[in-house]
Amino acid sequence: MARKREVRFEPAVAKPGALRPAVSPGDDPIDELTVTDVEYRDADFAERHVSGVSAESCLFDSVRFPSTLRHSTLAESTLRVCDLANVQADDSTMIETLIENGRLTGLSWTAGVLRDVLIDSTRADLSSFAQSRLRTVVFRDCDLRQADFQSTEFRNVRFERCNLVGARFTGARIQQHLRFEDCDLTGIYGITALRGATINGGDPQGLASTLARELGITVEWQTGLDEN
């Protein structure tokens, strides 16, 4: 049987060009704000609740994002050491964007879009991307424990060295090329929805136990030889 050919892909992440420093209050997030080529540093917008924000070709460095950021768009931008913990960003879109060394714990990005996005070295446990469309997205060295990918559409998505313990994939839809490399998939839910995915490395025994649980199979692992 011929070995399945690996298709390698990388997100087309844009690099911001010439930027101007953000000026308050004109560049502070409000409903329907549009900003382009703006650099935000050491800003705290956690008390704000906004909708319809559009940020293109921007740099966010050490920024706490608004607690509510629905129906918004982040495009061709970079987020470094940013805090999006518990942000409600449902029905939002992220395109050609890099997130690195961030905190996304409890982020809700449901029914949204991620396209050409790299999320690197970021804590995203308890986050939700349920019912979203992920296209050409890489999660690299991320903490995704108990993350929610239920009914998520995957096309060219790769998880590299991620902790996915207890993550949920029930109802996931794999359109093309979903790959897990050296990930911890212990106790994930909805593993049968991952038909067609590729898993390389990791813990095969833990994965087998998870699959057995979902199929209602009891597995009794032999831990040693019986003594005579």
C-alpha atoms as a PDB file:
ATOM      1  CA  MET A   1       0.000   0.000   0.000  1.00  0.00           C
ATOM      2  CA  ALA A   2       1.484   3.349  -1.031  1.00  0.00           C
ATOM      3  CA  ARG A   3       2.299   5.716   1.790  1.00  0.00           C
ATOM      4  CA  LYS A   4       0.113   8.798   1.943  1.00  0.00           C
ATOM      5  CA  ARG A   5       2.071  11.747   0.594  1.00  0.00           C
ATOM      6  CA  GLU A   6       2.571  14.562   3.072  1.00  0.00           C
ATOM      7  CA  VAL A   7       1.458  17.968   1.852  1.00  0.00           C
ATOM      8  CA  ARG A   8       3.429  20.700   3.607  1.00  0.00           C
ATOM      9  CA  PHE A   9       1.856  24.115   3.879  1.00  0.00           C
ATOM     10  CA  GLU A  10       2.618  27.313   5.763  1.00  0.00           C
ATOM     11  CA  PRO A  11       0.293  30.234   6.446  1.00  0.00           C
ATOM     12  CA  ALA A  12       0.919  33.313   4.301  1.00  0.00           C
ATOM     13  CA  VAL A  13       1.443  35.557   7.312  1.00  0.00           C
ATOM     14  CA  ALA A  14       1.905  39.219   6.423  1.00  0.00           C
ATOM     15  CA  LYS A  15       4.559  41.423   8.007  1.00  0.00           C
ATOM     16  CA  PRO A  16       3.439  44.942   8.930  1.00  0.00           C
ATOM     17  CA  GLY A  17       5.284  47.701   7.098  1.00  0.00           C
ATOM     18  CA  ALA A  18       5.757  51.300   8.188  1.00  0.00           C
ATOM     19  CA  LEU A  19       3.600  51.976  11.235  1.00  0.00           C
ATOM     20  CA  ARG A  20       2.556  54.997  13.203  1.00  0.00           C
ATOM     21  CA  PRO A  21       2.105  54.869  16.994  1.00  0.00           C
ATOM     22  CA  ALA A  22      -1.469  54.593  18.230  1.00  0.00           C
ATOM     23  CA  VAL A  23      -2.894  57.860  19.525  1.00  0.00           C
ATOM     24  CA  SER A  24      -5.520  57.912  22.266  1.00  0.00           C
ATOM     25  CA  PRO A  25      -8.443  58.362  22.118  1.00  0.00           C
ATOM     26  CA  GLY A  26      -8.681  58.396  18.314  1.00  0.00           C
ATOM     27  CA  ASP A  27      -7.229  54.902  17.866  1.00  0.00           C
ATOM     28  CA  ASP A  28      -8.858  53.345  20.935  1.00  0.00           C
ATOM     29  CA  PRO A  29     -11.310  50.540  20.090  1.00  0.00           C
ATOM     30  CA  ILE A  30     -14.919  51.653  19.603  1.00  0.00           C
ATOM     31  CA  ASP A  31     -17.775  50.195  17.557  1.00  0.00           C
ATOM     32  CA  GLU A  32     -17.098  50.125  13.797  1.00  0.00           C
ATOM     33  CA  LEU A  33     -13.551  51.514  14.183  1.00  0.00           C
ATOM     34  CA  THR A  34     -11.232  50.971  11.195  1.00  0.00           C
ATOM     35  CA  VAL A  35      -7.463  51.304  11.666  1.00  0.00           C
ATOM     36  CA  THR A  36      -4.597  50.629   9.273  1.00  0.00           C
ATOM     37  CA  ASP A  37      -0.812  50.648   9.791  1.00  0.00           C
ATOM     38  CA  VAL A  38      -1.052  51.418  13.517  1.00  0.00           C
ATOM     39  CA  GLU A  39       1.264  50.188  16.280  1.00  0.00           C
ATOM     40  CA  TYR A  40      -0.276  49.511  19.694  1.00  0.00           C
ATOM     41  CA  ARG A  41       2.080  48.936  22.641  1.00  0.00           C
ATOM     42  CA  ASP A  42       1.417  48.290  26.341  1.00  0.00           C
ATOM     43  CA  ALA A  43      -2.271  49.161  25.996  1.00  0.00           C
ATOM     44  CA  ASP A  44      -5.110  47.850  28.160  1.00  0.00           C
ATOM     45  CA  PHE A  45      -8.551  47.765  26.527  1.00  0.00           C
ATOM     46  CA  ALA A  46      -9.972  44.948  28.686  1.00  0.00           C
ATOM     47  CA  GLU A  47     -12.834  47.091  30.002  1.00  0.00           C
ATOM     48  CA  ARG A  48     -14.150  47.833  26.514  1.00  0.00           C
ATOM     49  CA  HIS A  49     -16.949  46.011  24.689  1.00  0.00           C
ATOM     50  CA  VAL A  50     -16.935  46.659  20.960  1.00  0.00           C
ATOM     51  CA  SER A  51     -18.289  45.300  17.691  1.00  0.00           C
ATOM     52  CA  GLY A  52     -17.371  45.691  14.054  1.00  0.00           C
ATOM     53  CA  VAL A  53     -13.733  46.711  14.576  1.00  0.00           C
ATOM     54  CA  SER A  54     -11.376  46.312  11.601  1.00  0.00           C
ATOM     55  CA  ALA A  55      -7.584  46.364  12.036  1.00  0.00           C
ATOM     56  CA  GLU A  56      -5.342  45.882   9.013  1.00  0.00           C
ATOM     57  CA  SER A  57      -1.532  45.803   8.831  1.00  0.00           C
ATOM     58  CA  CYS A  58      -1.216  46.590  12.540  1.00  0.00           C
ATOM     59  CA  LEU A  59       1.180  45.542  15.297  1.00  0.00           C
ATOM     60  CA  PHE A  60      -0.137  44.754  18.766  1.00  0.00           C
ATOM     61  CA  ASP A  61       2.598  44.347  21.381  1.00  0.00           C
ATOM     62  CA  SER A  62       1.697  43.570  25.013  1.00  0.00           C
ATOM     63  CA  VAL A  63      -1.926  44.593  24.499  1.00  0.00           C
ATOM     64  CA  ARG A  64      -4.976  43.457  26.483  1.00  0.00           C
ATOM     65  CA  PHE A  65      -7.800  43.175  23.986  1.00  0.00           C
ATOM     66  CA  PRO A  66     -11.400  44.321  24.572  1.00  0.00           C
ATOM     67  CA  SER A  67     -13.498  41.825  26.535  1.00  0.00           C
ATOM     68  CA  THR A  68     -16.023  41.818  23.686  1.00  0.00           C
ATOM     69  CA  LEU A  69     -14.828  42.001  20.076  1.00  0.00           C
ATOM     70  CA  ARG A  70     -17.639  40.530  18.002  1.00  0.00           C
ATOM     71  CA  HIS A  71     -18.093  40.803  14.217  1.00  0.00           C
ATOM     72  CA  SER A  72     -14.546  42.156  13.910  1.00  0.00           C
ATOM     73  CA  THR A  73     -11.625  41.625  11.527  1.00  0.00           C
ATOM     74  CA  LEU A  74      -7.882  41.342  12.132  1.00  0.00           C
ATOM     75  CA  ALA A  75      -5.952  41.222   8.871  1.00  0.00           C
ATOM     76  CA  GLU A  76      -2.260  41.174   7.943  1.00  0.00           C
ATOM     77  CA  SER A  77      -1.310  41.929  11.552  1.00  0.00           C
ATOM     78  CA  THR A  78       1.010  40.683  14.301  1.00  0.00           C
ATOM     79  CA  LEU A  79       0.033  40.066  17.925  1.00  0.00           C
ATOM     80  CA  ARG A  80       2.995  39.675  20.303  1.00  0.00           C
ATOM     81  CA  VAL A  81       2.578  38.854  23.989  1.00  0.00           C
ATOM     82  CA  CYS A  82      -1.070  39.896  23.811  1.00  0.00           C
ATOM     83  CA  ASP A  83      -3.822  38.943  26.235  1.00  0.00           C
ATOM     84  CA  LEU A  84      -7.096  37.751  24.710  1.00  0.00           C
ATOM     85  CA  ALA A  85      -8.122  35.653  27.712  1.00  0.00           C
ATOM     86  CA  ASN A  86     -11.910  35.250  27.928  1.00  0.00           C
ATOM     87  CA  VAL A  87     -12.464  37.633  25.008  1.00  0.00           C
ATOM     88  CA  GLN A  88     -15.807  37.134  23.255  1.00  0.00           C
ATOM     89  CA  ALA A  89     -14.886  37.418  19.576  1.00  0.00           C
ATOM     90  CA  ASP A  90     -17.677  35.413  17.977  1.00  0.00           C
ATOM     91  CA  ASP A  91     -18.415  35.838  14.256  1.00  0.00           C
ATOM     92  CA  SER A  92     -15.003  37.436  13.736  1.00  0.00           C
ATOM     93  CA  THR A  93     -12.347  36.972  11.054  1.00  0.00           C
ATOM     94  CA  MET A  94      -8.551  36.713  11.234  1.00  0.00           C
ATOM     95  CA  ILE A  95      -6.518  36.725   8.013  1.00  0.00           C
ATOM     96  CA  GLU A  96      -2.752  36.521   7.331  1.00  0.00           C
ATOM     97  CA  THR A  97      -1.969  37.148  10.991  1.00  0.00           C
ATOM     98  CA  LEU A  98       0.648  35.944  13.481  1.00  0.00           C
ATOM     99  CA  ILE A  99      -0.039  35.404  17.186  1.00  0.00           C
ATOM    100  CA  GLU A 100       3.036  34.607  19.270  1.00  0.00           C
ATOM    101  CA  ASN A 101       3.647  34.174  22.992  1.00  0.00           C
ATOM    102  CA  GLY A 102       0.062  35.162  23.689  1.00  0.00           C
ATOM    103  CA  ARG A 103      -2.651  34.244  26.164  1.00  0.00           C
ATOM    104  CA  LEU A 104      -5.917  33.034  24.670  1.00  0.00           C
ATOM    105  CA  THR A 105      -7.270  31.122  27.669  1.00  0.00           C
ATOM    106  CA  GLY A 106     -11.062  31.009  27.430  1.00  0.00           C
ATOM    107  CA  LEU A 107     -11.156  32.939  24.138  1.00  0.00           C
ATOM    108  CA  SER A 108     -14.436  32.457  22.265  1.00  0.00           C
ATOM    109  CA  TRP A 109     -13.904  32.648  18.500  1.00  0.00           C
ATOM    110  CA  THR A 110     -17.003  30.696  17.499  1.00  0.00           C
ATOM    111  CA  ALA A 111     -18.671  30.777  14.084  1.00  0.00           C
ATOM    112  CA  GLY A 112     -15.727  32.769  12.753  1.00  0.00           C
ATOM    113  CA  VAL A 113     -12.905  32.451  10.225  1.00  0.00           C
ATOM    114  CA  LEU A 114      -9.153  31.932  10.543  1.00  0.00           C
ATOM    115  CA  ARG A 115      -7.270  31.992   7.239  1.00  0.00           C
ATOM    116  CA  ASP A 116      -3.485  32.001   6.840  1.00  0.00           C
ATOM    117  CA  VAL A 117      -2.902  32.267  10.586  1.00  0.00           C
ATOM    118  CA  LEU A 118       0.059  31.086  12.689  1.00  0.00           C
ATOM    119  CA  ILE A 119      -0.480  30.742  16.443  1.00  0.00           C
ATOM    120  CA  ASP A 120       2.895  30.102  18.060  1.00  0.00           C
ATOM    121  CA  SER A 121       3.953  29.391  21.666  1.00  0.00           C
ATOM    122  CA  THR A 122       0.596  30.527  22.994  1.00  0.00           C
ATOM    123  CA  ARG A 123      -1.590  29.431  25.885  1.00  0.00           C
ATOM    124  CA  ALA A 124      -5.080  28.750  24.548  1.00  0.00           C
ATOM    125  CA  ASP A 125      -6.561  26.266  26.997  1.00  0.00           C
ATOM    126  CA  LEU A 126     -10.362  26.314  27.277  1.00  0.00           C
ATOM    127  CA  SER A 127     -10.565  28.387  24.089  1.00  0.00           C
ATOM    128  CA  SER A 128     -13.356  27.790  21.585  1.00  0.00           C
ATOM    129  CA  PHE A 129     -13.156  27.755  17.800  1.00  0.00           C
ATOM    130  CA  ALA A 130     -16.399  25.799  17.505  1.00  0.00           C
ATOM    131  CA  GLN A 131     -18.319  26.133  14.222  1.00  0.00           C
ATOM    132  CA  SER A 132     -15.490  28.199  12.736  1.00  0.00           C
ATOM    133  CA  ARG A 133     -13.704  27.718   9.420  1.00  0.00           C
ATOM    134  CA  LEU A 134      -9.947  27.223   9.696  1.00  0.00           C
ATOM    135  CA  ARG A 135      -8.004  27.400   6.447  1.00  0.00           C
ATOM    136  CA  THR A 136      -4.218  27.191   6.232  1.00  0.00           C
ATOM    137  CA  VAL A 137      -3.723  27.536   9.980  1.00  0.00           C
ATOM    138  CA  VAL A 138      -0.847  26.253  12.135  1.00  0.00           C
ATOM    139  CA  PHE A 139      -0.904  25.890  15.915  1.00  0.00           C
ATOM    140  CA  ARG A 140       2.712  25.494  17.061  1.00  0.00           C
ATOM    141  CA  ASP A 141       3.865  24.697  20.626  1.00  0.00           C
ATOM    142  CA  CYS A 142       0.494  25.710  22.075  1.00  0.00           C
ATOM    143  CA  ASP A 143      -1.404  24.737  25.213  1.00  0.00           C
ATOM    144  CA  LEU A 144      -4.828  23.750  23.878  1.00  0.00           C
ATOM    145  CA  ARG A 145      -6.086  21.655  26.776  1.00  0.00           C
ATOM    146  CA  GLN A 146      -9.879  21.325  26.698  1.00  0.00           C
ATOM    147  CA  ALA A 147     -10.104  23.566  23.640  1.00  0.00           C
ATOM    148  CA  ASP A 148     -13.359  23.344  21.688  1.00  0.00           C
ATOM    149  CA  PHE A 149     -13.209  22.506  17.973  1.00  0.00           C
ATOM    150  CA  GLN A 150     -16.716  21.042  17.777  1.00  0.00           C
ATOM    151  CA  SER A 151     -18.277  21.349  14.311  1.00  0.00           C
ATOM    152  CA  THR A 152     -15.165  23.197  13.129  1.00  0.00           C
ATOM    153  CA  GLU A 153     -14.233  23.023   9.449  1.00  0.00           C
ATOM    154  CA  PHE A 154     -10.565  22.184   8.819  1.00  0.00           C
ATOM    155  CA  ARG A 155      -8.738  22.796   5.561  1.00  0.00           C
ATOM    156  CA  ASN A 156      -4.924  22.670   5.579  1.00  0.00           C
ATOM    157  CA  VAL A 157      -4.576  22.827   9.369  1.00  0.00           C
ATOM    158  CA  ARG A 158      -1.608  21.525  11.354  1.00  0.00           C
ATOM    159  CA  PHE A 159      -1.015  21.146  15.086  1.00  0.00           C
ATOM    160  CA  GLU A 160       2.677  20.927  16.016  1.00  0.00           C
ATOM    161  CA  ARG A 161       3.813  19.862  19.502  1.00  0.00           C
ATOM    162  CA  CYS A 162       0.543  20.973  21.085  1.00  0.00           C
ATOM    163  CA  ASN A 163      -1.091  19.823  24.302  1.00  0.00           C
ATOM    164  CA  LEU A 164      -4.620  18.888  23.257  1.00  0.00           C
ATOM    165  CA  VAL A 165      -5.578  16.862  26.332  1.00  0.00           C
ATOM    166  CA  GLY A 166      -9.358  16.805  26.660  1.00  0.00           C
ATOM    167  CA  ALA A 167      -9.951  18.877  23.512  1.00  0.00           C
ATOM    168  CA  ARG A 168     -13.295  18.430  21.734  1.00  0.00           C
ATOM    169  CA  PHE A 169     -13.607  17.600  18.031  1.00  0.00           C
ATOM    170  CA  THR A 170     -17.153  16.224  17.937  1.00  0.00           C
ATOM    171  CA  GLY A 171     -18.762  16.995  14.592  1.00  0.00           C
ATOM    172  CA  ALA A 172     -15.520  18.330  13.085  1.00  0.00           C
ATOM    173  CA  ARG A 173     -15.459  18.518   9.289  1.00  0.00           C
ATOM    174  CA  ILE A 174     -12.164  17.783   7.566  1.00  0.00           C
ATOM    175  CA  GLN A 175     -12.186  19.322   4.114  1.00  0.00           C
ATOM    176  CA  GLN A 176      -8.507  18.722   3.405  1.00  0.00           C
ATOM    177  CA  HIS A 177      -5.225  17.982   5.218  1.00  0.00           C
ATOM    178  CA  LEU A 178      -5.616  17.992   8.992  1.00  0.00           C
ATOM    179  CA  ARG A 179      -2.356  16.928  10.641  1.00  0.00           C
ATOM    180  CA  PHE A 180      -1.153  16.403  14.216  1.00  0.00           C
ATOM    181  CA  GLU A 181       2.605  16.238  14.832  1.00  0.00           C
ATOM    182  CA  ASP A 182       3.996  15.182  18.231  1.00  0.00           C
ATOM    183  CA  CYS A 183       0.807  16.274  20.008  1.00  0.00           C
ATOM    184  CA  ASP A 184      -0.719  14.962  23.220  1.00  0.00           C
ATOM    185  CA  LEU A 185      -4.208  13.820  22.234  1.00  0.00           C
ATOM    186  CA  THR A 186      -5.006  12.035  25.480  1.00  0.00           C
ATOM    187  CA  GLY A 187      -8.689  12.087  26.364  1.00  0.00           C
ATOM    188  CA  ILE A 188      -9.877  14.061  23.352  1.00  0.00           C
ATOM    189  CA  TYR A 189     -13.567  13.858  22.455  1.00  0.00           C
ATOM    190  CA  GLY A 190     -14.945  13.232  18.993  1.00  0.00           C
ATOM    191  CA  ILE A 191     -11.931  11.296  17.758  1.00  0.00           C
ATOM    192  CA  THR A 192     -14.121   9.407  15.294  1.00  0.00           C
ATOM    193  CA  ALA A 193     -14.841  12.730  13.555  1.00  0.00           C
ATOM    194  CA  LEU A 194     -11.132  12.965  12.689  1.00  0.00           C
ATOM    195  CA  ARG A 195     -11.406  10.365   9.942  1.00  0.00           C
ATOM    196  CA  GLY A 196      -8.881  11.273   7.251  1.00  0.00           C
ATOM    197  CA  ALA A 197      -6.535  13.193   9.564  1.00  0.00           C
ATOM    198  CA  THR A 198      -2.851  12.321   9.858  1.00  0.00           C
ATOM    199  CA  ILE A 199      -1.250  11.762  13.268  1.00  0.00           C
ATOM    200  CA  ASN A 200       2.540  11.634  13.482  1.00  0.00           C
ATOM    201  CA  GLY A 201       4.300  10.935  16.779  1.00  0.00           C
ATOM    202  CA  GLY A 202       2.756  11.542  20.159  1.00  0.00           C
ATOM    203  CA  ASP A 203       1.459   8.800  22.469  1.00  0.00           C
ATOM    204  CA  PRO A 204      -0.024   5.903  20.450  1.00  0.00           C
ATOM    205  CA  GLN A 205      -1.175   4.022  23.563  1.00  0.00           C
ATOM    206  CA  GLY A 206      -2.993   7.064  24.935  1.00  0.00           C
ATOM    207  CA  LEU A 207      -4.613   7.616  21.548  1.00  0.00           C
ATOM    208  CA  ALA A 208      -5.696   3.982  21.392  1.00  0.00           C
ATOM    209  CA  SER A 209      -7.280   4.287  24.838  1.00  0.00           C
ATOM    210  CA  THR A 210      -9.178   7.381  23.730  1.00  0.00           C
ATOM    211  CA  LEU A 211     -10.460   5.642  20.605  1.00  0.00           C
ATOM    212  CA  ALA A 212     -11.492   2.594  22.623  1.00  0.00           C
ATOM    213  CA  ARG A 213     -13.427   4.783  25.050  1.00  0.00           C
ATOM    214  CA  GLU A 214     -15.399   6.431  22.252  1.00  0.00           C
ATOM    215  CA  LEU A 215     -16.222   3.034  20.748  1.00  0.00           C
ATOM    216  CA  GLY A 216     -17.261   1.594  24.102  1.00  0.00           C
ATOM    217  CA  ILE A 217     -14.368  -0.871  24.176  1.00  0.00           C
ATOM    218  CA  THR A 218     -12.703  -1.845  27.440  1.00  0.00           C
ATOM    219  CA  VAL A 219      -8.953  -2.274  27.056  1.00  0.00           C
ATOM    220  CA  GLU A 220      -6.992  -4.078  29.746  1.00  0.00           C
ATOM    221  CA  TRP A 221      -3.337  -3.199  29.240  1.00  0.00           C
ATOM    222  CA  GLN A 222      -0.817  -5.817  30.329  1.00  0.00           C
ATOM    223  CA  THR A 223       1.623  -4.061  32.646  1.00  0.00           C
ATOM    224  CA  GLY A 224       3.991  -6.938  33.304  1.00  0.00           C
ATOM    225  CA  LEU A 225       4.565 -10.660  33.020  1.00  0.00           C
ATOM    226  CA  ASP A 226       2.806 -12.998  35.420  1.00  0.00           C
ATOM    227  CA  GLU A 227       5.101 -14.573  37.953  1.00  0.00           C
ATOM    228  CA  ASN A 228       5.488 -18.352  37.834  1.00  0.00           C
END
